[in-house]
mmCIF file of C-alpha atoms in Angstrom:
data_model
loop_
_atom_site.group_PDB
_atom_site.id
_atom_site.type_symbol
_atom_site.label_atom_id
_atom_site.label_comp_id
_atom_site.label_asym_id
_atom_site.label_seq_id
_atom_site.Cartn_x
_atom_site.Cartn_y
_atom_site.Cartn_z
ATOM 1 C CA MET A 136 -14.109 -11.113 -27.607
ATOM 2 C CA GLY A 137 -15.617 -11.491 -24.134
ATOM 3 C CA THR A 138 -14.784 -9.511 -21.038
ATOM 4 C CA LEU A 139 -12.021 -10.502 -18.650
ATOM 5 C CA ARG A 140 -13.030 -11.732 -15.198
ATOM 6 C CA VAL A 141 -11.391 -9.537 -12.527
ATOM 7 C CA GLY A 142 -11.196 -10.741 -8.943
ATOM 8 C CA ILE A 143 -11.445 -7.639 -6.742
ATOM 9 C CA LEU A 144 -9.975 -8.657 -3.396
ATOM 10 C CA PHE A 145 -10.713 -6.480 -0.367
ATOM 11 C CA GLY A 146 -11.103 -6.382 3.423
ATOM 12 C CA GLY A 147 -8.606 -8.618 5.183
ATOM 13 C CA ARG A 148 -7.107 -9.368 8.589
ATOM 14 C CA SER A 149 -5.688 -5.906 9.000
ATOM 15 C CA SER A 150 -6.109 -2.747 11.018
ATOM 16 C CA GLU A 151 -6.774 -1.110 7.629
ATOM 17 C CA HIS A 152 -9.719 -3.401 6.743
ATOM 18 C CA GLU A 153 -12.253 -0.587 6.542
ATOM 19 C CA ILE A 154 -10.111 1.593 4.296
ATOM 20 C CA SER A 155 -9.784 -1.353 1.908
ATOM 21 C CA LEU A 156 -13.563 -1.628 1.589
ATOM 22 C CA ARG A 157 -13.853 2.040 0.722
ATOM 23 C CA SER A 158 -11.183 1.709 -1.978
ATOM 24 C CA ALA A 159 -12.824 -1.424 -3.399
ATOM 25 C CA ARG A 160 -16.220 0.266 -3.574
ATOM 26 C CA SER A 161 -14.792 2.992 -5.801
ATOM 27 C CA VAL A 162 -13.066 0.469 -8.077
ATOM 28 C CA VAL A 163 -16.246 -1.604 -8.471
ATOM 29 C CA GLN A 164 -18.207 1.485 -9.472
ATOM 30 C CA ALA A 165 -15.584 2.797 -11.922
ATOM 31 C CA LEU A 166 -14.498 -0.489 -13.575
ATOM 32 C CA ASP A 167 -14.872 -0.444 -17.360
ATOM 33 C CA ARG A 168 -17.619 -3.070 -17.780
ATOM 34 C CA ARG A 169 -17.047 -3.151 -21.552
ATOM 35 C CA ARG A 170 -13.706 -4.886 -20.894
ATOM 36 C CA PHE A 171 -13.974 -6.362 -17.407
ATOM 37 C CA THR A 172 -16.502 -8.291 -15.314
ATOM 38 C CA PRO A 173 -15.877 -8.184 -11.542
ATOM 39 C CA THR A 174 -15.951 -11.016 -9.045
ATOM 40 C CA LEU A 175 -16.086 -9.429 -5.589
ATOM 41 C CA ILE A 176 -14.069 -11.335 -2.992
ATOM 42 C CA GLY A 177 -14.296 -10.007 0.547
ATOM 43 C CA ILE A 178 -11.938 -11.206 3.272
ATOM 44 C CA ASP A 179 -13.466 -10.876 6.735
ATOM 45 C CA HIS A 180 -11.617 -10.027 9.952
ATOM 46 C CA GLN A 181 -11.045 -13.750 10.606
ATOM 47 C CA GLY A 182 -9.399 -14.219 7.202
ATOM 48 C CA ARG A 183 -12.266 -16.096 5.527
ATOM 49 C CA TRP A 184 -12.899 -15.361 1.848
ATOM 50 C CA HIS A 185 -16.454 -14.720 0.606
ATOM 51 C CA VAL A 186 -17.832 -14.038 -2.857
ATOM 52 C CA LEU A 187 -20.322 -11.172 -2.783
ATOM 53 C CA SER A 188 -22.788 -9.809 -5.291
ATOM 54 C CA ASP A 189 -22.621 -6.135 -6.259
ATOM 55 C CA GLU A 190 -25.757 -5.543 -4.196
ATOM 56 C CA GLN A 191 -24.356 -7.241 -1.082
ATOM 57 C CA PHE A 192 -21.093 -5.336 -1.323
ATOM 58 C CA LEU A 193 -22.529 -1.899 -1.931
ATOM 59 C CA ALA A 194 -24.973 -2.430 0.947
ATOM 60 C CA ILE A 195 -22.161 -2.852 3.494
ATOM 61 C CA THR A 196 -19.974 0.021 2.318
ATOM 62 C CA ASN A 197 -22.153 3.051 2.898
ATOM 63 C CA ALA A 198 -20.765 3.940 6.329
ATOM 64 C CA THR A 199 -17.713 6.131 6.907
ATOM 65 C CA LEU A 200 -15.758 3.123 8.172
ATOM 66 C CA PRO A 201 -17.540 -0.010 6.901
ATOM 67 C CA ALA A 202 -16.775 -3.558 7.980
ATOM 68 C CA LEU A 203 -17.314 -6.877 6.244
ATOM 69 C CA THR A 204 -19.382 -8.788 8.811
ATOM 70 C CA ASP A 205 -21.200 -11.299 6.614
ATOM 71 C CA GLY A 206 -21.320 -12.236 2.984
ATOM 72 C CA GLY A 207 -21.949 -14.812 0.320
ATOM 73 C CA PRO A 208 -20.526 -18.301 0.018
ATOM 74 C CA GLU A 209 -17.136 -18.933 1.599
ATOM 75 C CA VAL A 210 -14.497 -19.700 -1.028
ATOM 76 C CA MET A 211 -10.842 -20.644 -1.361
ATOM 77 C CA LEU A 212 -8.159 -20.159 -3.995
ATOM 78 C CA PRO A 213 -6.078 -23.341 -4.345
ATOM 79 C CA PRO A 214 -2.337 -22.589 -4.029
ATOM 80 C CA SER A 215 -1.557 -24.384 -7.297
ATOM 81 C CA PRO A 216 -2.047 -23.575 -10.986
ATOM 82 C CA SER A 217 -5.782 -24.129 -11.539
ATOM 83 C CA ASP A 218 -6.845 -21.779 -14.337
ATOM 84 C CA GLY A 219 -7.730 -19.212 -11.698
ATOM 85 C CA GLU A 220 -10.659 -21.177 -10.299
ATOM 86 C CA LEU A 221 -12.240 -20.145 -7.015
ATOM 87 C CA LEU A 222 -13.658 -23.125 -5.128
ATOM 88 C CA GLU A 223 -16.742 -22.900 -2.945
ATOM 89 C CA MET A 224 -15.862 -24.399 0.436
ATOM 90 C CA ILE A 225 -19.063 -26.429 0.908
ATOM 91 C CA PRO A 226 -19.520 -28.165 -1.476
ATOM 92 C CA ARG A 227 -16.008 -27.790 -2.895
ATOM 93 C CA THR A 228 -17.006 -26.974 -6.462
ATOM 94 C CA PRO A 229 -15.648 -24.431 -8.965
ATOM 95 C CA LEU A 230 -17.339 -21.047 -8.652
ATOM 96 C CA ASP A 231 -15.548 -18.540 -10.863
ATOM 97 C CA HIS A 232 -12.576 -18.458 -13.195
ATOM 98 C CA LEU A 233 -10.346 -15.416 -12.607
ATOM 99 C CA ASP A 234 -8.299 -13.896 -15.420
ATOM 100 C CA VAL A 235 -6.631 -11.268 -13.217
ATOM 101 C CA VAL A 236 -6.846 -10.124 -9.592
ATOM 102 C CA PHE A 237 -6.824 -6.588 -8.197
ATOM 103 C CA PRO A 238 -5.798 -6.886 -4.519
ATOM 104 C CA ILE A 239 -7.093 -3.746 -2.811
ATOM 105 C CA LEU A 240 -5.772 -4.858 0.557
ATOM 106 C CA HIS A 241 -4.037 -2.431 2.878
ATOM 107 C CA GLY A 242 -1.671 -3.561 5.617
ATOM 108 C CA ALA A 243 -0.810 -7.025 6.928
ATOM 109 C CA PHE A 244 -1.989 -10.191 5.167
ATOM 110 C CA GLY A 245 -2.560 -8.377 1.901
ATOM 111 C CA GLU A 246 -0.034 -5.641 1.168
ATOM 112 C CA ASP A 247 2.929 -7.521 2.631
ATOM 113 C CA GLY A 248 3.550 -10.217 0.003
ATOM 114 C CA THR A 249 1.401 -12.946 1.564
ATOM 115 C CA VAL A 250 -1.527 -12.722 -0.863
ATOM 116 C CA GLN A 251 0.884 -11.995 -3.699
ATOM 117 C CA GLY A 252 2.654 -15.278 -2.924
ATOM 118 C CA LEU A 253 -0.639 -17.171 -3.076
ATOM 119 C CA LEU A 254 -1.483 -15.584 -6.430
ATOM 120 C CA GLU A 255 1.975 -16.513 -7.753
ATOM 121 C CA LEU A 256 1.420 -20.138 -6.702
ATOM 122 C CA ALA A 257 -2.025 -20.089 -8.319
ATOM 123 C CA ASN A 258 -0.422 -18.603 -11.473
ATOM 124 C CA ILE A 259 -2.896 -15.724 -11.713
ATOM 125 C CA PRO A 260 -1.923 -12.229 -12.917
ATOM 126 C CA TYR A 261 -2.388 -9.560 -10.252
ATOM 127 C CA VAL A 262 -2.088 -5.801 -9.917
ATOM 128 C CA GLY A 263 0.813 -4.236 -8.060
ATOM 129 C CA ALA A 264 4.176 -5.208 -6.660
ATOM 130 C CA GLY A 265 5.314 -8.813 -6.504
ATOM 131 C CA VAL A 266 6.181 -10.787 -3.389
ATOM 132 C CA LEU A 267 9.557 -9.135 -2.792
ATOM 133 C CA GLY A 268 8.477 -5.571 -3.543
ATOM 134 C CA SER A 269 5.367 -5.971 -1.398
ATOM 135 C CA ALA A 270 7.321 -7.333 1.567
ATOM 136 C CA ILE A 271 9.908 -4.551 1.299
ATOM 137 C CA GLY A 272 7.220 -1.906 0.957
ATOM 138 C CA MET A 273 5.448 -3.142 4.072
ATOM 139 C CA ASP A 274 8.487 -3.157 6.368
ATOM 140 C CA LYS A 275 9.506 0.478 6.830
ATOM 141 C CA ASP A 276 12.743 -0.519 8.554
ATOM 142 C CA VAL A 277 13.950 -2.708 5.668
ATOM 143 C CA GLN A 278 12.650 -0.160 3.162
ATOM 144 C CA LYS A 279 14.622 2.689 4.734
ATOM 145 C CA ARG A 280 17.804 0.615 5.004
ATOM 146 C CA LEU A 281 17.658 -0.261 1.294
ATOM 147 C CA LEU A 282 17.024 3.354 0.335
ATOM 148 C CA ARG A 283 19.866 4.521 2.547
ATOM 149 C CA ASP A 284 22.211 1.969 0.950
ATOM 150 C CA ALA A 285 21.177 3.308 -2.473
ATOM 151 C CA LYS A 286 22.145 6.848 -1.340
ATOM 152 C CA ILE A 287 18.519 7.990 -1.340
ATOM 153 C CA PRO A 288 17.973 10.416 1.558
ATOM 154 C CA VAL A 289 15.683 9.186 4.349
ATOM 155 C CA VAL A 290 14.674 10.742 7.661
ATOM 156 C CA PRO A 291 17.053 9.689 10.488
ATOM 157 C CA PHE A 292 15.513 6.773 12.393
ATOM 158 C CA ALA A 293 16.099 3.890 14.786
ATOM 159 C CA ALA A 294 14.393 0.483 14.706
ATOM 160 C CA ILE A 295 13.450 -1.156 18.010
ATOM 161 C CA ALA A 296 12.332 -4.787 18.365
ATOM 162 C CA GLN A 297 9.766 -5.653 21.039
ATOM 163 C CA ARG A 298 12.158 -8.008 22.838
ATOM 164 C CA GLN A 299 14.743 -5.202 22.849
ATOM 165 C CA TRP A 300 12.257 -2.799 24.475
ATOM 166 C CA GLN A 301 11.295 -5.403 27.066
ATOM 167 C CA SER A 302 14.865 -6.314 28.011
ATOM 168 C CA ALA A 303 16.649 -2.965 27.589
ATOM 169 C CA PRO A 304 14.169 -0.052 27.429
ATOM 170 C CA ASP A 305 16.925 2.508 27.933
ATOM 171 C CA GLU A 306 18.213 1.747 24.427
ATOM 172 C CA ALA A 307 15.019 3.190 22.935
ATOM 173 C CA ARG A 308 15.260 6.236 25.184
ATOM 174 C CA ARG A 309 18.857 6.811 24.135
ATOM 175 C CA ALA A 310 17.913 6.427 20.471
ATOM 176 C CA ALA A 311 15.133 9.008 20.801
ATOM 177 C CA ALA A 312 17.424 11.416 22.640
ATOM 178 C CA ALA A 313 20.114 11.018 19.983
ATOM 179 C CA LEU A 314 17.611 11.804 17.226
ATOM 180 C CA GLY A 315 16.343 14.809 19.177
ATOM 181 C CA TYR A 316 12.768 15.576 20.159
ATOM 182 C CA PRO A 317 10.192 15.726 18.758
ATOM 183 C CA VAL A 318 10.176 12.211 17.326
ATOM 184 C CA PHE A 319 7.532 10.051 15.706
ATOM 185 C CA VAL A 320 6.955 6.510 16.949
ATOM 186 C CA LYS A 321 5.261 4.096 14.558
ATOM 187 C CA PRO A 322 4.835 0.366 13.867
ATOM 188 C CA ALA A 323 7.327 -0.842 11.256
ATOM 189 C CA ASN A 324 4.651 -2.864 9.446
ATOM 190 C CA ALA A 325 1.486 -0.776 9.360
ATOM 191 C CA GLY A 326 0.054 2.026 7.289
ATOM 192 C CA SER A 327 -2.624 4.721 7.313
ATOM 193 C CA SER A 328 -0.915 6.257 10.380
ATOM 194 C CA VAL A 329 -2.244 3.399 12.546
ATOM 195 C CA GLY A 330 -0.398 3.347 15.887
ATOM 196 C CA VAL A 331 1.601 6.515 15.111
ATOM 197 C CA SER A 332 2.347 9.060 17.859
ATOM 198 C CA LYS A 333 4.197 12.354 17.922
ATOM 199 C CA VAL A 334 6.407 12.487 21.020
ATOM 200 C CA LYS A 335 7.610 15.874 22.229
ATOM 201 C CA HIS A 336 9.620 14.813 25.275
ATOM 202 C CA ASP A 337 10.919 11.755 27.103
ATOM 203 C CA ALA A 338 7.938 11.469 29.464
ATOM 204 C CA GLU A 339 5.647 10.622 26.509
ATOM 205 C CA LEU A 340 7.934 8.049 24.914
ATOM 206 C CA ALA A 341 6.953 4.877 26.800
ATOM 207 C CA ASP A 342 3.224 5.304 26.112
ATOM 208 C CA ALA A 343 3.882 5.927 22.421
ATOM 209 C CA ILE A 344 6.087 2.845 22.173
ATOM 210 C CA THR A 345 3.458 0.708 23.919
ATOM 211 C CA ALA A 346 0.801 1.992 21.498
ATOM 212 C CA ALA A 347 2.949 1.149 18.467
ATOM 213 C CA PHE A 348 3.786 -2.340 19.754
ATOM 214 C CA ALA A 349 0.053 -3.110 19.851
ATOM 215 C CA TYR A 350 0.261 -3.394 16.036
ATOM 216 C CA ASP A 351 3.710 -4.855 15.383
ATOM 217 C CA THR A 352 6.695 -6.525 17.020
ATOM 218 C CA LYS A 353 9.063 -3.918 15.553
ATOM 219 C CA ILE A 354 8.731 -0.141 15.676
ATOM 220 C CA LEU A 355 10.517 2.894 14.307
ATOM 221 C CA ILE A 356 11.511 6.041 16.112
ATOM 222 C CA GLU A 357 11.953 8.813 13.541
ATOM 223 C CA LYS A 358 13.277 12.320 13.863
ATOM 224 C CA GLY A 359 10.487 14.895 13.643
ATOM 225 C CA LEU A 360 11.071 17.448 10.905
ATOM 226 C CA ASP A 361 9.623 20.854 10.163
ATOM 227 C CA ALA A 362 8.802 19.922 6.604
ATOM 228 C CA ARG A 363 6.273 20.069 3.805
ATOM 229 C CA GLU A 364 4.599 16.720 3.058
ATOM 230 C CA ILE A 365 4.671 15.826 -0.635
ATOM 231 C CA GLU A 366 3.198 12.762 -2.358
ATOM 232 C CA CYS A 367 3.859 11.408 -5.845
ATOM 233 C CA SER A 368 2.199 8.519 -7.720
ATOM 234 C CA VAL A 369 4.211 6.040 -9.798
ATOM 235 C CA LEU A 370 2.779 3.756 -12.497
ATOM 236 C CA GLY A 371 4.391 1.098 -14.683
ATOM 237 C CA ASN A 372 6.556 -2.004 -14.780
ATOM 238 C CA GLU A 373 10.006 -1.802 -16.407
ATOM 239 C CA THR A 374 9.643 1.850 -17.437
ATOM 240 C CA PRO A 375 7.631 3.492 -14.638
ATOM 241 C CA GLU A 376 6.366 7.055 -14.831
ATOM 242 C CA ALA A 377 5.741 9.569 -12.057
ATOM 243 C CA SER A 378 2.718 11.837 -11.793
ATOM 244 C CA LEU A 379 2.720 15.469 -10.836
ATOM 245 C CA PRO A 380 3.220 15.772 -7.033
ATOM 246 C CA ALA A 381 0.653 16.793 -4.411
ATOM 247 C CA GLU A 382 1.135 18.536 -1.074
ATOM 248 C CA VAL A 383 -0.646 17.363 2.080
ATOM 249 C CA CYS A 384 -1.634 20.192 4.423
ATOM 250 C CA PRO A 385 -2.748 18.612 7.744
ATOM 251 C CA GLN A 386 -4.895 20.785 9.974
ATOM 252 C CA ALA A 387 -3.481 19.066 13.081
ATOM 253 C CA GLU A 388 0.138 18.462 14.109
ATOM 254 C CA PHE A 389 0.525 15.553 11.707
ATOM 255 C CA TYR A 390 -1.439 13.550 9.155
ATOM 256 C CA SER A 391 -3.066 11.057 11.545
ATOM 257 C CA TYR A 392 -5.574 8.238 10.953
ATOM 258 C CA GLN A 393 -8.292 10.582 12.239
ATOM 259 C CA ALA A 394 -7.284 13.257 9.755
ATOM 260 C CA LYS A 395 -7.103 10.780 6.874
ATOM 261 C CA TYR A 396 -10.342 8.887 7.307
ATOM 262 C CA ILE A 397 -12.655 10.336 9.980
ATOM 263 C CA ASP A 398 -12.398 14.122 10.065
ATOM 264 C CA GLU A 399 -13.528 15.554 6.723
ATOM 265 C CA HIS A 400 -11.577 18.718 7.588
ATOM 266 C CA GLY A 401 -8.479 16.820 8.780
ATOM 267 C CA ALA A 402 -6.332 17.870 5.837
ATOM 268 C CA THR A 403 -6.394 19.749 2.579
ATOM 269 C CA PHE A 404 -4.427 18.965 -0.563
ATOM 270 C CA GLU A 405 -2.692 21.078 -3.153
ATOM 271 C CA ILE A 406 -3.067 19.054 -6.370
ATOM 272 C CA PRO A 407 -0.701 19.622 -8.037
ATOM 273 C CA ALA A 408 1.670 20.907 -5.364
ATOM 274 C CA LYS A 409 2.957 24.463 -5.581
ATOM 275 C CA LEU A 410 6.574 23.579 -6.249
ATOM 276 C CA SER A 411 9.204 25.099 -8.484
ATOM 277 C CA VAL A 412 10.068 23.391 -11.756
ATOM 278 C CA ALA A 413 13.295 22.131 -10.163
ATOM 279 C CA GLN A 414 11.509 20.811 -7.055
ATOM 280 C CA THR A 415 8.867 19.050 -9.157
ATOM 281 C CA ALA A 416 11.518 17.394 -11.317
ATOM 282 C CA ALA A 417 13.492 16.291 -8.242
ATOM 283 C CA VAL A 418 10.406 14.736 -6.631
ATOM 284 C CA ARG A 419 9.356 12.890 -9.787
ATOM 285 C CA ASN A 420 12.850 11.585 -10.518
ATOM 286 C CA LEU A 421 13.362 10.399 -6.951
ATOM 287 C CA ALA A 422 9.912 8.772 -6.904
ATOM 288 C CA VAL A 423 10.799 6.635 -9.929
ATOM 289 C CA ARG A 424 14.219 5.776 -8.517
ATOM 290 C CA THR A 425 12.685 4.770 -5.168
ATOM 291 C CA PHE A 426 10.115 2.611 -6.989
ATOM 292 C CA GLN A 427 12.885 0.798 -8.856
ATOM 293 C CA VAL A 428 15.270 0.393 -5.909
ATOM 294 C CA LEU A 429 12.495 -1.236 -3.860
ATOM 295 C CA SER A 430 11.579 -3.725 -6.639
ATOM 296 C CA CYS A 431 8.099 -2.310 -7.210
ATOM 297 C CA GLU A 432 5.818 -2.946 -10.165
ATOM 298 C CA GLY A 433 2.397 -1.734 -11.217
ATOM 299 C CA MET A 434 1.781 1.098 -8.802
ATOM 300 C CA ALA A 435 3.042 2.816 -5.681
ATOM 301 C CA ARG A 436 2.773 6.162 -3.949
ATOM 302 C CA VAL A 437 6.005 7.704 -2.696
ATOM 303 C CA ASP A 438 5.784 10.167 0.199
ATOM 304 C CA PHE A 439 8.400 12.876 0.710
ATOM 305 C CA PHE A 440 9.407 15.630 3.091
ATOM 306 C CA ILE A 441 10.843 18.948 1.882
ATOM 307 C CA ASP A 442 12.645 20.953 4.553
ATOM 308 C CA ARG A 443 10.655 24.143 5.188
ATOM 309 C CA GLU A 444 13.716 26.219 5.971
ATOM 310 C CA ASP A 445 15.830 25.674 2.883
ATOM 311 C CA GLN A 446 13.035 24.370 0.550
ATOM 312 C CA THR A 447 15.688 22.191 -1.078
ATOM 313 C CA THR A 448 16.511 19.210 1.144
ATOM 314 C CA LEU A 449 14.312 16.308 0.048
ATOM 315 C CA TYR A 450 13.746 13.092 2.041
ATOM 316 C CA VAL A 451 11.834 9.961 1.097
ATOM 317 C CA ASN A 452 9.467 9.238 3.968
ATOM 318 C CA GLU A 453 8.027 5.952 2.701
ATOM 319 C CA LEU A 454 6.644 4.064 -0.267
ATOM 320 C CA ASN A 455 3.169 2.486 -0.275
ATOM 321 C CA THR A 456 2.643 -0.409 -2.695
ATOM 322 C CA ILE A 457 -1.182 -0.346 -2.401
ATOM 323 C CA PRO A 458 -2.076 3.262 -1.628
ATOM 324 C CA GLY A 459 -5.575 4.414 -0.788
ATOM 325 C CA PHE A 460 -7.575 3.918 -3.969
ATOM 326 C CA THR A 461 -10.943 5.626 -3.633
ATOM 327 C CA ASN A 462 -11.876 7.954 -6.467
ATOM 328 C CA ILE A 463 -10.850 10.902 -4.251
ATOM 329 C CA SER A 464 -7.608 9.369 -2.938
ATOM 330 C CA VAL A 465 -4.345 11.120 -3.742
ATOM 331 C CA TYR A 466 -2.940 8.320 -5.931
ATOM 332 C CA PRO A 467 -5.689 8.407 -8.596
ATOM 333 C CA LYS A 468 -6.236 12.154 -8.231
ATOM 334 C CA LEU A 469 -2.611 12.778 -9.177
ATOM 335 C CA TRP A 470 -3.024 10.701 -12.313
ATOM 336 C CA GLU A 471 -6.216 12.557 -13.101
ATOM 337 C CA VAL A 472 -4.406 15.924 -13.117
ATOM 338 C CA SER A 473 -1.647 14.237 -15.117
ATOM 339 C CA GLY A 474 -4.222 13.297 -17.785
ATOM 340 C CA LEU A 475 -5.351 9.748 -16.866
ATOM 341 C CA SER A 476 -8.938 9.253 -15.658
ATOM 342 C CA TYR A 477 -9.827 6.981 -12.732
ATOM 343 C CA THR A 478 -11.474 4.359 -14.967
ATOM 344 C CA ASP A 479 -8.550 4.408 -17.410
ATOM 345 C CA LEU A 480 -6.090 4.125 -14.509
ATOM 346 C CA ILE A 481 -7.822 0.957 -13.278
ATOM 347 C CA SER A 482 -7.731 -0.492 -16.806
ATOM 348 C CA ARG A 483 -4.047 0.405 -17.179
ATOM 349 C CA LEU A 484 -3.175 -1.336 -13.913
ATOM 350 C CA LEU A 485 -5.010 -4.489 -14.996
ATOM 351 C CA ASP A 486 -3.222 -4.393 -18.362
ATOM 352 C CA LEU A 487 0.145 -4.005 -16.618
ATOM 353 C CA ALA A 488 -0.637 -7.041 -14.453
ATOM 354 C CA ILE A 489 -1.479 -9.174 -17.485
ATOM 355 C CA GLU A 490 1.598 -7.953 -19.396
ATOM 356 C CA ARG A 491 3.915 -8.802 -16.481
ATOM 357 C CA HIS A 492 2.394 -12.260 -16.084
ATOM 358 C CA ALA A 493 2.737 -12.986 -19.818
ATOM 359 C CA ARG A 494 6.383 -11.910 -19.729
ATOM 360 C CA ARG A 495 7.139 -14.154 -16.757
ATOM 361 C CA GLN A 496 5.433 -17.109 -18.415
ATOM 362 C CA GLN A 497 8.217 -16.998 -21.016
ATOM 363 C CA LEU A 498 10.847 -17.770 -18.375
ATOM 364 C CA GLN A 499 12.086 -21.331 -18.016
ATOM 365 C CA THR A 500 11.102 -22.920 -14.710
ATOM 366 C CA PHE A 501 13.360 -25.957 -14.976
ATOM 367 C CA TYR A 502 16.930 -26.729 -15.923
ATOM 368 C CA ARG A 503 17.935 -29.821 -17.835
ATOM 369 C CA PRO A 504 21.728 -30.171 -18.010
ATOM 370 C CA ALA A 505 23.233 -31.561 -21.181
ATOM 371 C CA LEU A 506 24.196 -35.205 -20.798
ATOM 372 C CA ARG A 507 27.624 -36.282 -21.940
#
């Protein structure tokens, strides 16, 4: 039996483009070549798709924050069932057949259901949440509302649309005051702490809101908590499992983009977290429940806060459907301490994608009423 052709999709029109390349590099290097053969598909900042060789890809991903500036032939994926064929743009000829796709795309135009929708139309199995779960996971406002409706505790917040800020800025100021300073201001549809500010008093609010609106047309204002930051990885489809939790220990006031990706001393991690048996069980149970409530599949990382004062009150901060996926990222590291190696984790995710696709292929896609 031959190997399966895996399309590894990375880059993208997103403020998290560079993080995606770093995750993809790790996956390419760790992929089990006895079972899988990679096709490397880089999406540049303009949204063009390119097929790259291993050598081309590894050459552009050595920097701390790499960028896809050039590549191999430009390709397209037809939005119709086509046996997973990539077409070279000029001339428009078949290039590669894809058996399964691993989208390692963070942020807009990749983690938000858009690429997932294209892969559904093309009838290709893919890793991770489907269209609905991806869209929910991307929009922190919608995500928090659904969790709140399911009686899952979330940090108090207010959502502000850009038009609302422009026409009635006092509403945002009143919302922040009602939550109580400090607050965090963040884009509703962004990750990796892009555009996030900690605001300690009213005089800083307008600048923070302006910074967040540079990345989205909707923002969140969240109550700042004195809390421990806990992360938990979830893996599976119908019967998901949660890993042991980790604790993030930022060296600055909060876990910023700088701390995550630039400053090697920006944060330390306790893996696994130093939690009681009861706390660990609560985190893992709530991680699985959050995963299911938000219609996730494949993988997700669920981030929590535990109140420092009582060490009992637990809040879901957010769920990430495509978490950072380098070999030293928290998501795979948590599975490693739970007994699943990085290479085996990648293989398991690809298997889950193929299993889900096979199950959905059994569903009827038409209805023929009985004629009388």
